[in-house]
Amino acid sequence: MTTTLIIDHPWKGSFNHGVLNKLVAGLDQDQKIYQVIDLNKDGFDPVMKQEELAVYQSGSVLDPLVLHYMSLLRETTQLVLIFPIWWYSSPASLKGFLDKVLLNDFAFFDGGNGIQPLLSVDSVVVFTTSDQPTESLEQHCTRSYKHQLTTTLEDIGMRNISWYHIGSVKNLTEEERQEYLDSVYSKI
């Protein structure tokens, strides 16, 4: 079983990186096989360029980093996503990852009769954070940030999706932060 962790946060000192570090420590301790995709550290460009769009329908890839990510996803049996909710959505790099990596003939097949999933991932665990309280976030966007991502993941063959969100991060005490961080490994 290979766990692939994807993080989309530019600041290494972020709470999101704290979540990543706790997960990696647990995986190391249990001697589990894992790989990390740090979209910001990798310099991933989320913008779909004109030349990429020209070959999109054929499932062709021009970016070597996208090919690398596809290779990692082929080995993945458990996917872990870590990102903040900004303006009721994921940061741009994660959205671009979905657009540029989850291609036809790799993640799905669409022969005109609807999407057929091609990836087989046993479980997905999503960790999100926000400065906004969770209840307020869900009232304002009616969970659209969750629905868009989970629907996409299900369409390409990912199952057993769990989502853990912690809001009001800027108002948490150090004790509350540590308590949450200490709990994340048990969720995967």
Coordinates of C-alpha atoms in Angstrom, one line a residue:
M1 CA 0.0 0.0 0.0
T2 CA 1.4 3.4 -1.1
T3 CA 0.1 6.6 0.5
T4 CA 0.5 9.7 -1.5
L5 CA 0.3 13.0 0.4
I6 CA -0.5 16.1 -1.6
I7 CA -0.1 19.5 0.1
D8 CA -0.9 22.9 -1.4
H9 CA 0.3 25.6 0.9
P10 CA 3.2 28.0 0.1
W11 CA 4.3 28.6 3.7
K12 CA 6.4 25.9 5.4
G13 CA 5.4 27.2 8.8
S14 CA 1.7 26.8 8.1
F15 CA -0.7 24.7 10.2
N16 CA -1.2 22.7 7.0
H17 CA 2.5 21.8 7.0
G18 CA 2.1 20.9 10.6
V19 CA -0.5 18.4 9.6
L20 CA 1.8 17.0 6.8
N21 CA 4.7 16.7 9.3
K22 CA 2.6 14.7 11.8
L23 CA 1.4 12.4 9.0
V24 CA 4.9 11.8 7.7
A25 CA 6.2 11.2 11.2
G26 CA 3.5 8.6 11.8
L27 CA 4.1 6.9 8.4
D28 CA 7.9 6.8 9.1
Q29 CA 7.3 5.4 12.6
D30 CA 5.0 2.6 11.2
Q31 CA 7.5 2.0 8.3
K32 CA 4.7 2.6 5.7
I33 CA 5.4 3.4 2.1
Y34 CA 4.6 7.0 1.2
Q35 CA 5.4 9.8 -1.2
V36 CA 4.9 13.5 -0.9
I37 CA 3.8 15.9 -3.6
D38 CA 4.4 19.5 -2.4
L39 CA 2.9 21.5 -5.2
N40 CA 4.6 24.8 -4.2
K41 CA 8.0 23.3 -3.4
D42 CA 7.9 21.5 -6.8
G43 CA 7.1 24.8 -8.6
F44 CA 4.0 23.3 -10.2
D45 CA 2.4 25.7 -12.6
P46 CA -1.4 25.3 -12.3
V47 CA -2.2 27.4 -15.4
M48 CA -3.3 25.4 -18.4
K49 CA -1.3 26.8 -21.3
Q50 CA -2.7 27.1 -24.9
E51 CA -0.3 24.4 -26.1
E52 CA -1.4 22.1 -23.3
L53 CA -5.1 22.7 -24.0
A54 CA -4.4 21.9 -27.7
V55 CA -3.5 18.3 -26.8
Y56 CA -5.8 18.0 -23.7
Q57 CA -8.5 15.9 -25.4
S58 CA -6.0 13.3 -26.5
G59 CA -4.7 12.9 -23.0
S60 CA -1.3 14.1 -24.0
V61 CA 1.1 15.7 -21.6
L62 CA 3.7 18.4 -22.3
D63 CA 4.8 19.1 -18.7
P64 CA 7.3 16.6 -17.3
L65 CA 6.2 17.3 -13.7
V66 CA 2.6 16.2 -14.7
L67 CA 4.0 13.0 -16.0
H68 CA 5.9 12.5 -12.7
Y69 CA 2.6 13.1 -10.8
M70 CA 0.8 10.6 -13.0
S71 CA 3.4 8.0 -12.2
L72 CA 3.1 8.6 -8.5
L73 CA -0.7 8.3 -8.7
R74 CA -0.5 5.0 -10.5
E75 CA 1.2 3.6 -7.4
T76 CA -1.3 5.1 -5.0
T77 CA -3.7 3.1 -2.9
Q78 CA -4.4 5.9 -0.4
L79 CA -4.5 9.6 -1.2
V80 CA -4.2 12.3 1.4
L81 CA -4.9 15.9 0.5
I82 CA -3.9 18.8 2.7
F83 CA -4.9 22.4 1.9
P84 CA -6.5 25.6 3.2
I85 CA -9.9 26.8 2.1
W86 CA -9.4 30.2 0.5
W87 CA -12.4 32.1 -0.8
Y88 CA -14.6 29.0 -0.4
S89 CA -12.3 26.8 -2.6
S90 CA -8.9 25.2 -2.7
P91 CA -5.8 27.2 -3.6
A92 CA -5.1 27.5 -7.4
S93 CA -2.3 24.9 -7.5
L94 CA -4.6 22.1 -6.3
K95 CA -7.3 23.0 -8.8
G96 CA -4.6 23.2 -11.5
F97 CA -3.4 19.7 -10.4
L98 CA -6.9 18.3 -11.0
D99 CA -7.1 20.0 -14.4
K100 CA -3.7 19.1 -15.7
V101 CA -3.1 15.6 -14.1
L102 CA -6.5 13.9 -14.1
L103 CA -6.6 13.5 -17.8
N104 CA -8.7 11.4 -20.2
D105 CA -7.1 8.0 -20.7
F106 CA -5.3 8.3 -17.4
A107 CA -7.8 9.1 -14.7
F108 CA -10.9 8.5 -16.6
F109 CA -12.2 7.5 -20.1
D110 CA -14.9 9.5 -21.8
G111 CA -15.9 7.9 -25.0
G112 CA -19.1 9.9 -25.3
N113 CA -21.2 7.7 -23.0
G114 CA -20.2 9.3 -19.7
I115 CA -17.1 9.2 -17.6
Q116 CA -15.6 5.8 -16.8
P117 CA -13.1 5.8 -13.9
L118 CA -9.6 4.5 -14.5
L119 CA -7.8 5.1 -11.2
S120 CA -8.3 2.7 -8.3
V121 CA -7.6 4.4 -5.0
D122 CA -8.9 2.6 -1.9
S123 CA -9.2 5.6 0.3
V124 CA -8.9 9.4 0.3
V125 CA -8.5 11.5 3.4
V126 CA -8.8 15.3 3.0
F127 CA -7.5 17.7 5.7
T128 CA -8.6 21.3 5.3
T129 CA -8.2 24.4 7.4
S130 CA -9.7 27.9 7.4
D131 CA -9.6 31.1 9.4
Q132 CA -13.3 31.3 9.1
P133 CA -15.4 29.2 11.6
T134 CA -16.5 25.9 10.1
E135 CA -20.2 26.6 10.5
S136 CA -19.9 30.0 8.8
L137 CA -18.0 28.5 6.0
E138 CA -20.6 25.8 5.4
Q139 CA -23.4 28.4 5.6
H140 CA -21.8 30.7 3.0
C141 CA -20.9 28.1 0.4
T142 CA -23.3 25.2 1.2
R143 CA -20.4 22.9 1.2
S144 CA -19.7 23.5 -2.4
Y145 CA -15.9 23.3 -1.8
K146 CA -16.4 19.7 -0.6
H147 CA -18.9 18.7 -3.3
Q148 CA -16.7 19.8 -6.2
L149 CA -13.7 17.9 -5.0
T150 CA -15.4 14.7 -3.8
T151 CA -17.5 14.4 -7.0
T152 CA -14.3 14.8 -9.1
L153 CA -12.5 12.2 -7.1
E154 CA -15.4 9.7 -7.2
D155 CA -15.7 10.2 -10.9
I156 CA -12.1 8.9 -11.5
G157 CA -12.3 5.9 -9.2
M158 CA -11.4 7.0 -5.7
R159 CA -13.4 5.5 -2.9
N160 CA -14.0 5.9 0.8
I161 CA -13.5 9.7 1.0
S162 CA -13.2 11.2 4.5
W163 CA -12.9 14.9 5.1
Y164 CA -11.6 16.6 8.2
H165 CA -11.9 20.4 8.5
I166 CA -10.8 22.6 11.3
G167 CA -12.0 26.2 11.2
S168 CA -11.0 29.3 13.1
V169 CA -7.3 28.2 13.0
K170 CA -6.0 31.7 13.8
N171 CA -8.0 31.6 17.0
L172 CA -6.9 28.2 18.3
T173 CA -4.8 28.0 21.4
E174 CA -1.4 26.2 21.2
E175 CA -3.0 23.4 23.2
E176 CA -5.9 23.1 20.7
R177 CA -3.5 23.1 17.8
Q178 CA -1.4 20.4 19.3
E179 CA -4.4 18.3 20.2
Y180 CA -5.6 18.4 16.6
L181 CA -2.1 17.7 15.2
D182 CA -1.8 14.7 17.6
S183 CA -5.0 13.3 16.2
V184 CA -4.4 13.5 12.4
Y185 CA -2.4 10.3 12.0
S186 CA -5.1 8.2 13.5
K187 CA -7.5 9.5 10.7
I188 CA -5.5 7.9 7.9

